Coordinates of C-alpha atoms in Angstrom, one line a residue:
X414 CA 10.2 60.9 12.2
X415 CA 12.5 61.8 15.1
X416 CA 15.7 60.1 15.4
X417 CA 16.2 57.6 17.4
X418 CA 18.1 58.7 20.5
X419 CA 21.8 56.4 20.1
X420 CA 21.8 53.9 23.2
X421 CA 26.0 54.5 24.9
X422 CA 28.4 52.7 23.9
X423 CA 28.3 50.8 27.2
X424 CA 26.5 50.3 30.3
X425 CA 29.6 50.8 32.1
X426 CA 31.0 54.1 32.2
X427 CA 34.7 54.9 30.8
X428 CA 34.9 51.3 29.2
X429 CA 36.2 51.3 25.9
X430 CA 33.7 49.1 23.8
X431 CA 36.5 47.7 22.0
X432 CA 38.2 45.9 24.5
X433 CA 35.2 44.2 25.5
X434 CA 35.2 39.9 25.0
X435 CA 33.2 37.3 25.7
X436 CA 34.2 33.8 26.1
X437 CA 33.8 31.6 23.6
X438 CA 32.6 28.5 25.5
X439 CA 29.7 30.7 26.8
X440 CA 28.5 32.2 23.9
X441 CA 28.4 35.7 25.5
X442 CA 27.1 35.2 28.8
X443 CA 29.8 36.0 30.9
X444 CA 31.7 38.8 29.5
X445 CA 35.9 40.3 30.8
X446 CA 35.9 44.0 31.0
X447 CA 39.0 46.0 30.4
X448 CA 38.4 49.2 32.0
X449 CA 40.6 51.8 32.1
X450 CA 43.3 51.8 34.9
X451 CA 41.8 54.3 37.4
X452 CA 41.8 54.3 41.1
X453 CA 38.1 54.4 41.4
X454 CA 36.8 52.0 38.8
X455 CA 36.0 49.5 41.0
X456 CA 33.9 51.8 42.8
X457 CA 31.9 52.3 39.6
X458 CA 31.9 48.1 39.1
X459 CA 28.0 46.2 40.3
X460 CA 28.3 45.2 43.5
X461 CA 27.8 41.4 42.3
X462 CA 31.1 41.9 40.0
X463 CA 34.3 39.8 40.9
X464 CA 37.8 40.0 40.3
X465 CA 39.7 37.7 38.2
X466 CA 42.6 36.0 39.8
X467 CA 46.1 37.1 38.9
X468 CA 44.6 39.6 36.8
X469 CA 44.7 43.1 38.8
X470 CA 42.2 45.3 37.7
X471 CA 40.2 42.8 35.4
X472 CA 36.7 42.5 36.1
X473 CA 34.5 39.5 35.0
X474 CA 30.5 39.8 35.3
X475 CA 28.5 36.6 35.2
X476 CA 24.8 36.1 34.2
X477 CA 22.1 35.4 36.6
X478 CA 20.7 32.9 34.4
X479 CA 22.1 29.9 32.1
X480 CA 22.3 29.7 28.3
X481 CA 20.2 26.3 28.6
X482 CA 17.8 27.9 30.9
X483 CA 16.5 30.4 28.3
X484 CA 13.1 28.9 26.8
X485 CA 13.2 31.8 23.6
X486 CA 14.6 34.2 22.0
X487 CA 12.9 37.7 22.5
X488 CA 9.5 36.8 22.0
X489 CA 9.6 34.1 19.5
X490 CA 9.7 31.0 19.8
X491 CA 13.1 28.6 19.4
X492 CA 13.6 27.4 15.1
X493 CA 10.9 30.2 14.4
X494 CA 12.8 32.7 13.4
X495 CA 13.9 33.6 9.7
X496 CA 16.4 36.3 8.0
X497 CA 14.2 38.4 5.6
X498 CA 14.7 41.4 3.4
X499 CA 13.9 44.8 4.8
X500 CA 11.2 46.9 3.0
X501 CA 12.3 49.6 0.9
X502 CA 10.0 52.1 2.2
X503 CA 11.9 51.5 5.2
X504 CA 12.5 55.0 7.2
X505 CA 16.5 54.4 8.0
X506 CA 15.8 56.2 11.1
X507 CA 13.9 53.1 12.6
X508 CA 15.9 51.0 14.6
X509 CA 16.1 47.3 13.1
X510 CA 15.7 45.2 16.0
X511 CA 12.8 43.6 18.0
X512 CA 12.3 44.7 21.3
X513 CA 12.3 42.0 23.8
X514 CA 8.5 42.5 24.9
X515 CA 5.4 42.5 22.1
X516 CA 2.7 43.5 22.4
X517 CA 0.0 40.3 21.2
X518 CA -1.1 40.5 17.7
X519 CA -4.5 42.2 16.7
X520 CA -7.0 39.7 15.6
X521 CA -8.4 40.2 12.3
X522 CA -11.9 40.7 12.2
X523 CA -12.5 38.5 9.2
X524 CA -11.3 34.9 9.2
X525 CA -8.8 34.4 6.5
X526 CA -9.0 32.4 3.7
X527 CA -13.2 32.0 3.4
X528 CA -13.0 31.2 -0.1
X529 CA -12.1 27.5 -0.1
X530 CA -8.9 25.1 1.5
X531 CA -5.7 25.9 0.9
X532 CA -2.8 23.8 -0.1
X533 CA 0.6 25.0 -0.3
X534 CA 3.3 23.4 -1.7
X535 CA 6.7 24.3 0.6
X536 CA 10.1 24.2 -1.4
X537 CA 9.0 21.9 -4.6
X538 CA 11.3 22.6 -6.8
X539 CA 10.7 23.7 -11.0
X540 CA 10.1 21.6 -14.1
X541 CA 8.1 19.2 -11.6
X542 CA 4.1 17.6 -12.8
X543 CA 1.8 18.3 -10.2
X544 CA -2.0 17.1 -10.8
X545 CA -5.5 18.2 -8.6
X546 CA -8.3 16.0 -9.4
X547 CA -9.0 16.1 -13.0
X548 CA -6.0 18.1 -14.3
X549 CA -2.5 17.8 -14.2
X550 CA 0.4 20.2 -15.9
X551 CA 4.5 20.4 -15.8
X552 CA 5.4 23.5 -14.2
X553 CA 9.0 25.5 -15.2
X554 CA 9.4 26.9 -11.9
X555 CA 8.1 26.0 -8.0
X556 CA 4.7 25.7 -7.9
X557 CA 3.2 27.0 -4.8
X558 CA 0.1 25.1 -4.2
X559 CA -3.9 25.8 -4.7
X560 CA -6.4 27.6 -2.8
X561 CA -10.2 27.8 -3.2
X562 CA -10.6 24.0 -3.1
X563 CA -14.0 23.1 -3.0
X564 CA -16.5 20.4 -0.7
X565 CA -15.3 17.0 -1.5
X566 CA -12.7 14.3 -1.4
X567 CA -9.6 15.8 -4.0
X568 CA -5.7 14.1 -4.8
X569 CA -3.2 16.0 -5.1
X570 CA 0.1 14.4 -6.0
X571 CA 2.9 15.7 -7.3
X572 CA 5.9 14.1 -9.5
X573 CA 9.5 14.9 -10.3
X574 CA 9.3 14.4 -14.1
X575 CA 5.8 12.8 -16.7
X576 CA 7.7 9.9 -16.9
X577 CA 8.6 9.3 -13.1
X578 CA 7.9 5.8 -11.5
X579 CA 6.8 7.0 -8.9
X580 CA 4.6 9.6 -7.3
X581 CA 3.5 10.8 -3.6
X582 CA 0.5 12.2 -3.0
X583 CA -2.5 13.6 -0.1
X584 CA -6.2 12.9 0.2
X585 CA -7.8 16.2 2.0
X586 CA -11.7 16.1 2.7
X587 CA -13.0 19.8 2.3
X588 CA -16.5 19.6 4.3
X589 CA -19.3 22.2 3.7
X590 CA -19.2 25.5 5.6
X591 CA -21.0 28.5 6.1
X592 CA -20.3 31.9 3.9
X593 CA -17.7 33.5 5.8
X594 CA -16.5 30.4 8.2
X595 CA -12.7 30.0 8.0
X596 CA -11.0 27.6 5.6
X597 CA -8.4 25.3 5.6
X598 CA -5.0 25.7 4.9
X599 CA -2.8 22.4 4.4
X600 CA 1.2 22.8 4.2
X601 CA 2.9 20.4 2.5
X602 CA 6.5 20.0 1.6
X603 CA 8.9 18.1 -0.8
X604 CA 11.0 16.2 1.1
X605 CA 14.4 16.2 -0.9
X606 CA 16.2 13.4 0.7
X607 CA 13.4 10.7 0.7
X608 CA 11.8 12.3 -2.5
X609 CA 8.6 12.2 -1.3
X610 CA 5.4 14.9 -0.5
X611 CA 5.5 14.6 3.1
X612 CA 4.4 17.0 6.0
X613 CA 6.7 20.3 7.4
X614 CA 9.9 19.3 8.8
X615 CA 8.9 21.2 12.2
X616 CA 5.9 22.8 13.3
X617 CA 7.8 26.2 13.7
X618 CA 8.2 25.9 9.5
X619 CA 3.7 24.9 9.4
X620 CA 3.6 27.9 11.2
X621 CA 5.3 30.2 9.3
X622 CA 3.7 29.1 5.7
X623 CA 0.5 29.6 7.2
X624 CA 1.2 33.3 8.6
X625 CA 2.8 34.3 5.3
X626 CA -0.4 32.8 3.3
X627 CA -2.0 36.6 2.9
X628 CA 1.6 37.6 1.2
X629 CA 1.4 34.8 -1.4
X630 CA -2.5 33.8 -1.5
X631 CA -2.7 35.7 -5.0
X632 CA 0.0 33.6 -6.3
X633 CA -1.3 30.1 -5.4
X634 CA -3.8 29.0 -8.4
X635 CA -7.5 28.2 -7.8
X636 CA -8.8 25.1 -7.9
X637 CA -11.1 25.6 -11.0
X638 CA -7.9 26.0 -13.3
X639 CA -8.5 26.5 -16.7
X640 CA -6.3 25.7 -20.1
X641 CA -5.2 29.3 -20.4
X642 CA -3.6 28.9 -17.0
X643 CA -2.6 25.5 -16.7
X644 CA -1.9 24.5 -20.2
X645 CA -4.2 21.5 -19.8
X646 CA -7.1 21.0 -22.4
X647 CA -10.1 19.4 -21.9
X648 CA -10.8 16.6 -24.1
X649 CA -13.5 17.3 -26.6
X650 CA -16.9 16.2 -26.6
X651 CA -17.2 13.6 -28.2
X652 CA -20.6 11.9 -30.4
X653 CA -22.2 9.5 -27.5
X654 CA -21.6 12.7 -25.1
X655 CA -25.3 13.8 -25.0
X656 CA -26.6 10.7 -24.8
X657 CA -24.9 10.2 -21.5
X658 CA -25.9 10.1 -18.3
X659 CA -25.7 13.5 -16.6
X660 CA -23.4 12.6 -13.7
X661 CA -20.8 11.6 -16.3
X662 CA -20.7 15.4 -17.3
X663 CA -16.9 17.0 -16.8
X664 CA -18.7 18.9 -14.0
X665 CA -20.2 16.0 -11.9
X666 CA -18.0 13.4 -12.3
X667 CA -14.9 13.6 -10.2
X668 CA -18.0 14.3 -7.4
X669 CA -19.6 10.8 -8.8
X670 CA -16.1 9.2 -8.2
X671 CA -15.4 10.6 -4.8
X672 CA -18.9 10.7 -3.0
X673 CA -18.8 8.1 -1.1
X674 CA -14.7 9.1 0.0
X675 CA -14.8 10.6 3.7
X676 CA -12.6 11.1 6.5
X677 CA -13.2 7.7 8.5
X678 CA -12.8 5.4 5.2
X679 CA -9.2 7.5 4.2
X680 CA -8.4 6.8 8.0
X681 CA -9.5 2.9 7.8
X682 CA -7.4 2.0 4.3
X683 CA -4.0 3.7 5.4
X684 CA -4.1 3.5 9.5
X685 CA -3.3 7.4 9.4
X686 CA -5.2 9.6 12.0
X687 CA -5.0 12.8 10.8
X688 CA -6.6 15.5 8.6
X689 CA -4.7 14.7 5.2
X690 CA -3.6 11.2 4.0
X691 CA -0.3 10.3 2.7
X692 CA -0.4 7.8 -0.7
X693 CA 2.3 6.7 -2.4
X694 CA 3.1 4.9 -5.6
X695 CA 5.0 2.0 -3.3
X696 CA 2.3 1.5 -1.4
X697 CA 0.9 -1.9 -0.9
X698 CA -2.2 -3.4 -0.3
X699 CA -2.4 -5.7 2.8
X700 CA -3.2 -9.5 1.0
X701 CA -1.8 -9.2 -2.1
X702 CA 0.7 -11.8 -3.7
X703 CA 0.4 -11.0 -6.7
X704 CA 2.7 -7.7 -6.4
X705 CA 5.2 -6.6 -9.6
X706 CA 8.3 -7.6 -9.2
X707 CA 9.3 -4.3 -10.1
X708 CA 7.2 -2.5 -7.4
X709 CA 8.7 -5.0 -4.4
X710 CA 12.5 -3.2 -5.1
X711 CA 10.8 0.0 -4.2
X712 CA 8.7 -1.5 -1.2
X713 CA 9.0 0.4 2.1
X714 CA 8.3 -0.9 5.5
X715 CA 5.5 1.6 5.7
X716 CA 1.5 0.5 6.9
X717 CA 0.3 -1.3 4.5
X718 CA -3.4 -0.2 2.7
X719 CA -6.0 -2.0 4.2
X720 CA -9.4 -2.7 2.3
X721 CA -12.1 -4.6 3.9
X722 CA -12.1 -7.4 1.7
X723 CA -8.7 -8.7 1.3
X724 CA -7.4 -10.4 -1.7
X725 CA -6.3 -13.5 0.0
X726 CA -9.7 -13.9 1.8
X727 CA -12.5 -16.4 0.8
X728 CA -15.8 -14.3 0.7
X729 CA -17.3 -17.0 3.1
X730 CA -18.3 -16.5 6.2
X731 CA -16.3 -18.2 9.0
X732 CA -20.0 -19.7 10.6
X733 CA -21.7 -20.4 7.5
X734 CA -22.1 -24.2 6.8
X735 CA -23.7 -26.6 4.3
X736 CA -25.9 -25.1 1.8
X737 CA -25.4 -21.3 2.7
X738 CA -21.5 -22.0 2.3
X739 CA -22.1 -22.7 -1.3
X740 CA -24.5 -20.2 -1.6
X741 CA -22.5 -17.4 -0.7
X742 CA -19.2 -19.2 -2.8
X743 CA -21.7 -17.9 -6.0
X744 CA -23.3 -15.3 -4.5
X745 CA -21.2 -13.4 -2.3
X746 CA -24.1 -10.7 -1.0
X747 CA -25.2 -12.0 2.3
X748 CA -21.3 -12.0 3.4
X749 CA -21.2 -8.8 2.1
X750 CA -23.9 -7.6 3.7
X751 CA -23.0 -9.3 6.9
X752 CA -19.7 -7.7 6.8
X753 CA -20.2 -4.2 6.5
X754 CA -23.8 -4.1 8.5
X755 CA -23.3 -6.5 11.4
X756 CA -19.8 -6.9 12.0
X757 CA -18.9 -2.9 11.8
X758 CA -18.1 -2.1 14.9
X759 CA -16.1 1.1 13.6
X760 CA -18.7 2.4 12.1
X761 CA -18.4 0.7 8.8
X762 CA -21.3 1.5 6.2
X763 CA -22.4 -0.6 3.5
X764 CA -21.6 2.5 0.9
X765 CA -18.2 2.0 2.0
X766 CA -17.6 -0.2 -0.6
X767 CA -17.9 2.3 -3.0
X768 CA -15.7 4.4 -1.3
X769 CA -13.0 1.6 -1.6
X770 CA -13.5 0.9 -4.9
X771 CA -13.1 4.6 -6.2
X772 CA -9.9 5.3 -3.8
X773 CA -8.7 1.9 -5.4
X774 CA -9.4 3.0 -8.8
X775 CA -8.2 6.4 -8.2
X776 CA -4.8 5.9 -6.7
X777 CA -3.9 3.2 -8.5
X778 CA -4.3 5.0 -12.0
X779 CA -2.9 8.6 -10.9
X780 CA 0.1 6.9 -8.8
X781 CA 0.5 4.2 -11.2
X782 CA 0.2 2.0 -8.0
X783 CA 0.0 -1.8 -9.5
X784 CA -1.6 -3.0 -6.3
X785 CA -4.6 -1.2 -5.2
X786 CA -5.1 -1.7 -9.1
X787 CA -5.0 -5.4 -8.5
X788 CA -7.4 -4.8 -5.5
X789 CA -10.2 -2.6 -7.9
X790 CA -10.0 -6.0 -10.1
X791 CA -10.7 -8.4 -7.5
X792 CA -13.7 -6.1 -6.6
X793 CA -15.2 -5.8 -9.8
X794 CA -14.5 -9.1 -10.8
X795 CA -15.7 -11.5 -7.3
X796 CA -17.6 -9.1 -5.4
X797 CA -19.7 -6.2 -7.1
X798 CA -20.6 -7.8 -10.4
X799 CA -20.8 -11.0 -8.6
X800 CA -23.0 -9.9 -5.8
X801 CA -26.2 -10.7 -7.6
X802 CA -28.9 -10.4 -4.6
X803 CA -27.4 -6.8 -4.4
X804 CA -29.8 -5.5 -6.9
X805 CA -33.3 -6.6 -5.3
X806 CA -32.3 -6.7 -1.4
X807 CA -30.1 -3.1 -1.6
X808 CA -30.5 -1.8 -4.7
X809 CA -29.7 1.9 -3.4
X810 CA -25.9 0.2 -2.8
X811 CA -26.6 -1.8 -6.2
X812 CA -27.5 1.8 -8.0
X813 CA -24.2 3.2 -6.9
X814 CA -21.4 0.6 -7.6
X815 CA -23.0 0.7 -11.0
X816 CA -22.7 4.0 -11.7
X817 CA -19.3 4.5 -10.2
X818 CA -17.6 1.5 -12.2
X819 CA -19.2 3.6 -15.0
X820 CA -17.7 6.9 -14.1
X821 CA -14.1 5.5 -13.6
X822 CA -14.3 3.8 -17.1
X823 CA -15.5 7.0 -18.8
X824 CA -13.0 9.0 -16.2
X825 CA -10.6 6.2 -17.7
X826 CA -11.3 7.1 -21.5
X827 CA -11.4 10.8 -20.9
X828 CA -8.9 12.0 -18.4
X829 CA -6.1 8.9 -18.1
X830 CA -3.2 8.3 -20.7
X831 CA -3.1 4.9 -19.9
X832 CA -6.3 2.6 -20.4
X833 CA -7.0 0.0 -17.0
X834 CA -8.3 -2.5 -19.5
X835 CA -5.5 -2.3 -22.0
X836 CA -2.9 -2.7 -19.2
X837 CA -4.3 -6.4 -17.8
X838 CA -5.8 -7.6 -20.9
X839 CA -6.6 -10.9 -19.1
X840 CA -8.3 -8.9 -16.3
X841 CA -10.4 -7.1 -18.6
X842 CA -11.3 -11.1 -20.1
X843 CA -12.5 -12.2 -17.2
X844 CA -14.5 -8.9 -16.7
X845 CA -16.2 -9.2 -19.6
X846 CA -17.3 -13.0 -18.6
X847 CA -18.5 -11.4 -15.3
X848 CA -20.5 -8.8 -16.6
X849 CA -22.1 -11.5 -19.6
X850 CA -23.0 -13.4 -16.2
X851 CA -24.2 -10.2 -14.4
X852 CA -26.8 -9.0 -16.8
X853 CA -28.5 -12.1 -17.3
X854 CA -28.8 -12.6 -13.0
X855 CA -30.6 -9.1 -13.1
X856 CA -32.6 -9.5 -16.0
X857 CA -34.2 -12.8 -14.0
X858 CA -34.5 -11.3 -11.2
X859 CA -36.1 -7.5 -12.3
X860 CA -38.3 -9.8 -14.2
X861 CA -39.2 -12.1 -11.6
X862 CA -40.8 -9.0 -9.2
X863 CA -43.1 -8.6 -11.8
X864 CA -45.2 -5.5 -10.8
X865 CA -44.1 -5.2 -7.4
X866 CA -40.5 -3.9 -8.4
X867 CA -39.7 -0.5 -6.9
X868 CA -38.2 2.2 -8.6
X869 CA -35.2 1.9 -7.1
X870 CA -34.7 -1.5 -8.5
X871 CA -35.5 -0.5 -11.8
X872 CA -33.0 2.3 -11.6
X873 CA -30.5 -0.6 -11.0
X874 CA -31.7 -1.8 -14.5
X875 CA -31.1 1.5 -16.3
X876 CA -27.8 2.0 -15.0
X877 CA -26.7 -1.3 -16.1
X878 CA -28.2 -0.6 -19.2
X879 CA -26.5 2.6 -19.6
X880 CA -23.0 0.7 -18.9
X881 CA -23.8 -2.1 -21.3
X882 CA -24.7 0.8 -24.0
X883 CA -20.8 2.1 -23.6
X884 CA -19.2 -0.9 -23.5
X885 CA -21.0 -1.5 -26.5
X886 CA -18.2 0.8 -28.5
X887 CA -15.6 -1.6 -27.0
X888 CA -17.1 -4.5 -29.0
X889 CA -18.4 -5.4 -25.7
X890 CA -21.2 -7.8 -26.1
X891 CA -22.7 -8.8 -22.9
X892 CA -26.0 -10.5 -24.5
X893 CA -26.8 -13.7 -23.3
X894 CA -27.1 -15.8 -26.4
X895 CA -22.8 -16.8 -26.8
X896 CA -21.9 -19.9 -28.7
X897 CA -20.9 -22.9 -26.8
X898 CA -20.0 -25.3 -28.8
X899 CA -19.7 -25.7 -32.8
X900 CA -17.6 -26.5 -35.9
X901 CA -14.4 -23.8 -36.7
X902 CA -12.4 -23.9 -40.2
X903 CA -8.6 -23.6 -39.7
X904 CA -6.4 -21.8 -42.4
X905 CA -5.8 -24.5 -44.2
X906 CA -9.6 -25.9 -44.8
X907 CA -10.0 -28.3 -42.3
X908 CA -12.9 -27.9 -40.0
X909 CA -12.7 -29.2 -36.2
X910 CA -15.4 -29.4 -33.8
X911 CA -15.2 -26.7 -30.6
X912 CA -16.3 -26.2 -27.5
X913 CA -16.0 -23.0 -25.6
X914 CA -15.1 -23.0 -22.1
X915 CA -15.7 -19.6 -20.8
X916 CA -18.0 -19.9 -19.1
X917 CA -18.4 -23.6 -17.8
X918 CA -19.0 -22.5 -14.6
X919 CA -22.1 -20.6 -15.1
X920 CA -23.6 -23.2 -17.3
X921 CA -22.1 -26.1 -15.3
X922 CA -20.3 -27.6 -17.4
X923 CA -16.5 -29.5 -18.0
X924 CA -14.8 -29.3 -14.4
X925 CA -17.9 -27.7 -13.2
X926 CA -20.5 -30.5 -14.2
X927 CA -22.3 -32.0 -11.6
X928 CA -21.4 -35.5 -10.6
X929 CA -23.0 -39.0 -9.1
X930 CA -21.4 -40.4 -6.4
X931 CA -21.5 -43.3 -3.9
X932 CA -21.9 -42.5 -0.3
X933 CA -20.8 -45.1 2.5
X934 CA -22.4 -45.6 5.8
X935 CA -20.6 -42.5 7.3
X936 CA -22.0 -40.2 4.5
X937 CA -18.6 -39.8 2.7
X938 CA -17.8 -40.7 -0.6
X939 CA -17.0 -43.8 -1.1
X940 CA -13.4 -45.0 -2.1
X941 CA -12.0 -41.7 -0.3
X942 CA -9.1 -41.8 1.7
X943 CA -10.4 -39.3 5.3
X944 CA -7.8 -39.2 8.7
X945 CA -11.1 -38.6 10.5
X946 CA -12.4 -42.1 10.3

């Protein structure tokens, strides 16, 4: 091409470039000019150009316009713009700067990416564990993120090292769009000094990941990562794996888990109204005292998670009195119901609760969070698998708490190092009581509909049954017919008499036994010391 025709030296005539400076309080604004001493160079001087004082033949020319008054530079906008390396193919004729007026951008034809979200990961450094879902791997350099994400709730957190204490992480909701409707793209960036995923430092630096995307889209790894790629292996089938049920397949069951996850439930739990939600492994859960001493050093004074049944709330309603009080103390379903039907005014659904169960479940065990842990327990334990009228009165909800407890023990067993039950041994006791306690509720109540039990009920039967199977290679017996009382050898012959107190409650029995009492005139019990009377 031709070259370039060279701009002159100067825009003044017979001024030596060299002896031109600018001021450096005015960062090149207002500019001294050393012409030449000739008698007509002022005549050649802009008429708006003044003469510096005590300085014969000096000329000084001032800006129309203030530094602080300029809203950009050229035609970008101010923090946008970045030093990068010329192309090789470069032809050195073509001048390297940007003219100061653009012409708009050309709209491409096709919306870019179709495929699937994006998620790039901005300036996270190497030898890092990063995890999607069902897989995680240790990368030796920075990873740069994942496209082609499909429908679907999916967590992706990242770590500095395997054995890390803690871990950030984002929920992202991909919704279902048409073929050839425009994706996604999430930016995302390791925040160094806090050590934390968190969003862009600037909008200017959002922007600019998302323009380069179609440089480095081949470079970010698809969602549907495989060992070769990832170096992640899935675990092998094992024996009971065809007699499973077929949403526990490694296809279907991070969908089982997450089904019930959507935007307005991620927006609920952590008070965060936005299109991606920040977790962290310090997170805490609004109403538990019960929180690891080691967890409260690493605290923050960040929102807290917020679930709909608190741990630190009786699952009683406020108005209930008398006999429905004690109904609902061992039977928590009408509250329940009550709670996430009536009282709902931001549009709370009863299949939120499984929603809140899986994010508990999930977080907890991939951000080694202690406390939404310690909230999944006081669900499993006092409300779903206490919740007996559940079964017959909504047994679609019944159907689906089932099956997700079972997916997140078999997700537990198949994908997780650690084991939730190993971890709170005690916890998993007092499960184990509660599901013994469970399965003999149903069976009287499938039994006592008789013929007019619907298929959905007795779909809430097989799925229990199904659960009880797999517990089974636990050494999980939930059958009915336990021991109460007996004799028990000791090592060294002699034999004592026993009685088991697991489950006095159920059965009514030790503290729980009913008792006779004497009423007085007021209808208190007699001998009772009362400030109302």
């Amino acid at each position: 091409m031709p070259s370039a025709e060279r701009p002159p030296d100067s825009s003044f005539p017979d001024v030596d470039p060299q002896n031109v400076k600018s001021r450096p309080d005015n960062c090149g604004v207002t500019v001294e000019i050393y012409p030449p001493s000739t008698p007509d160079s002022t005549e050649r001087l802009p008429s708006n150009a003044k003469s510096v004082a005590n300085s014969p033949g000096r000329h000084s020319i001032k800006s129309s316009k203030s530094v602080e008054s300029l809203p950009a530079i050229g035609a970008f906008p101010l923090g946008s713009l970045r030093i990068t390396e010329p192309k090789e193919d470069l032809d050195p004729d073509t001048p390297l700067t940007t003219p100061d007026v653009m012409e708009p951008p050309s709209e491409s034809k096709h919306a870019f990416p179709t495929g699937g979200d994006v998620l790039i990961l901005d300036d996270l450094p190497a030898n890092f564990t990063v995890g999607c879902d069902t897989i995680s791997f240790s990368t030796k350099k920075s990873f740069p993120g994942f496209r082609d994400i499909p429908p679907g709730a999916h967590l992706i957190w990242v770590a500095p090292s395997e054995m890390t204490s803690t871990r950030s992480a984002y929920w992202i909701v991909t919704p279902e769009r048409e073929e050839g409707e425009q994706a996604e793209v999430y930016v995302k960036q390791w925040d160094k000094f806090n050590e934390v995923l968190s969003d862009p430092a600037s909008h200017a630096e959002e922007r600019f990941q998302k323009e380069r995307l179609q440089q480095i889209y081949d470079s970010l790894s698809p969602y549907q990562l495989r060992a070769a790629t990832s170096g992640t292996l899935l675990p092998p089938p094992r024996q009971e794996a065809e007699h499973l049920p077929s949403f526990l397949s490694n296809e279907t069951i991070w969908s089982q888990l997450t089904s019930a996850i959507h935007p307005g439930l991620l927006t609920r739990i952590t008070g965060q109204t936005q299109r991606s939600w920040q977790v962290t492994t310090t997170d805490r859960v609004a109403g538990d005292e019960n929180m690891a001493e080691e967890a409260r050093l690493y605290a923050t004074s960040k929102s807290q998670l917020r679930f709909t049944f608190p741990m630190d709330a009786p699952l009683i309603s406020s108005t209930a009195e008398g006999s429905q009080r004690t109904r609902q103390a061992l039977d928590p379903t009408s509250f329940v119901l009550e709670t996430l039907e009536n009282n709902a005014p931001d549009g709370r659904r009863p299949e939120d609760l499984v929603g809140e169960l899986s994010f508990a479940f999930l977080t907890g065990m991939h951000l080694g969070n202690f406390s939404c842990l310690d909230q999944w327990w006081f669900y499993v334990t006092k409300i779903v698998f206490r919740s007996f009228d559940l079964a017959t009165e909504r047994p679609q909800l019944a159907l689906q708490l089932i099956r997700t407890f079972h997916a997140q023990l078999v997700y537990n067993d198949r994908y997780l190092e650690g084991d939730v039950l190993e971890m709170m041994p005690d916890n998993a006791k007092k499960l184990q009581k509660t599901l013994v306690t469970y399965k003999a509720r149903l069976n009287e109540k499938l039994l006592a509909l008789g013929e007019y039990i619907t298929p959905r009920q007795h779909a809430v039967g097989e799925a229990f049954a199904a659960l009880e199977s797999w517990l089974w290679r636990l050494g999980w017996d939930l059958r009915g017919e336990y021991v109460r009382s007996g004799n028990l050898m000791l090592e060294d012959g002699e034999i004592v008499d026993m009685d088991v107190t697991d489950f006095e409650e159920e059965d009514e029995r030790g503290e729980y036994a009913p008792m006779v009492v004497e009423l007085d005139n007021s209808g208190h019990e007699a001998g009772s010391v009362s400030w109302d009377r």
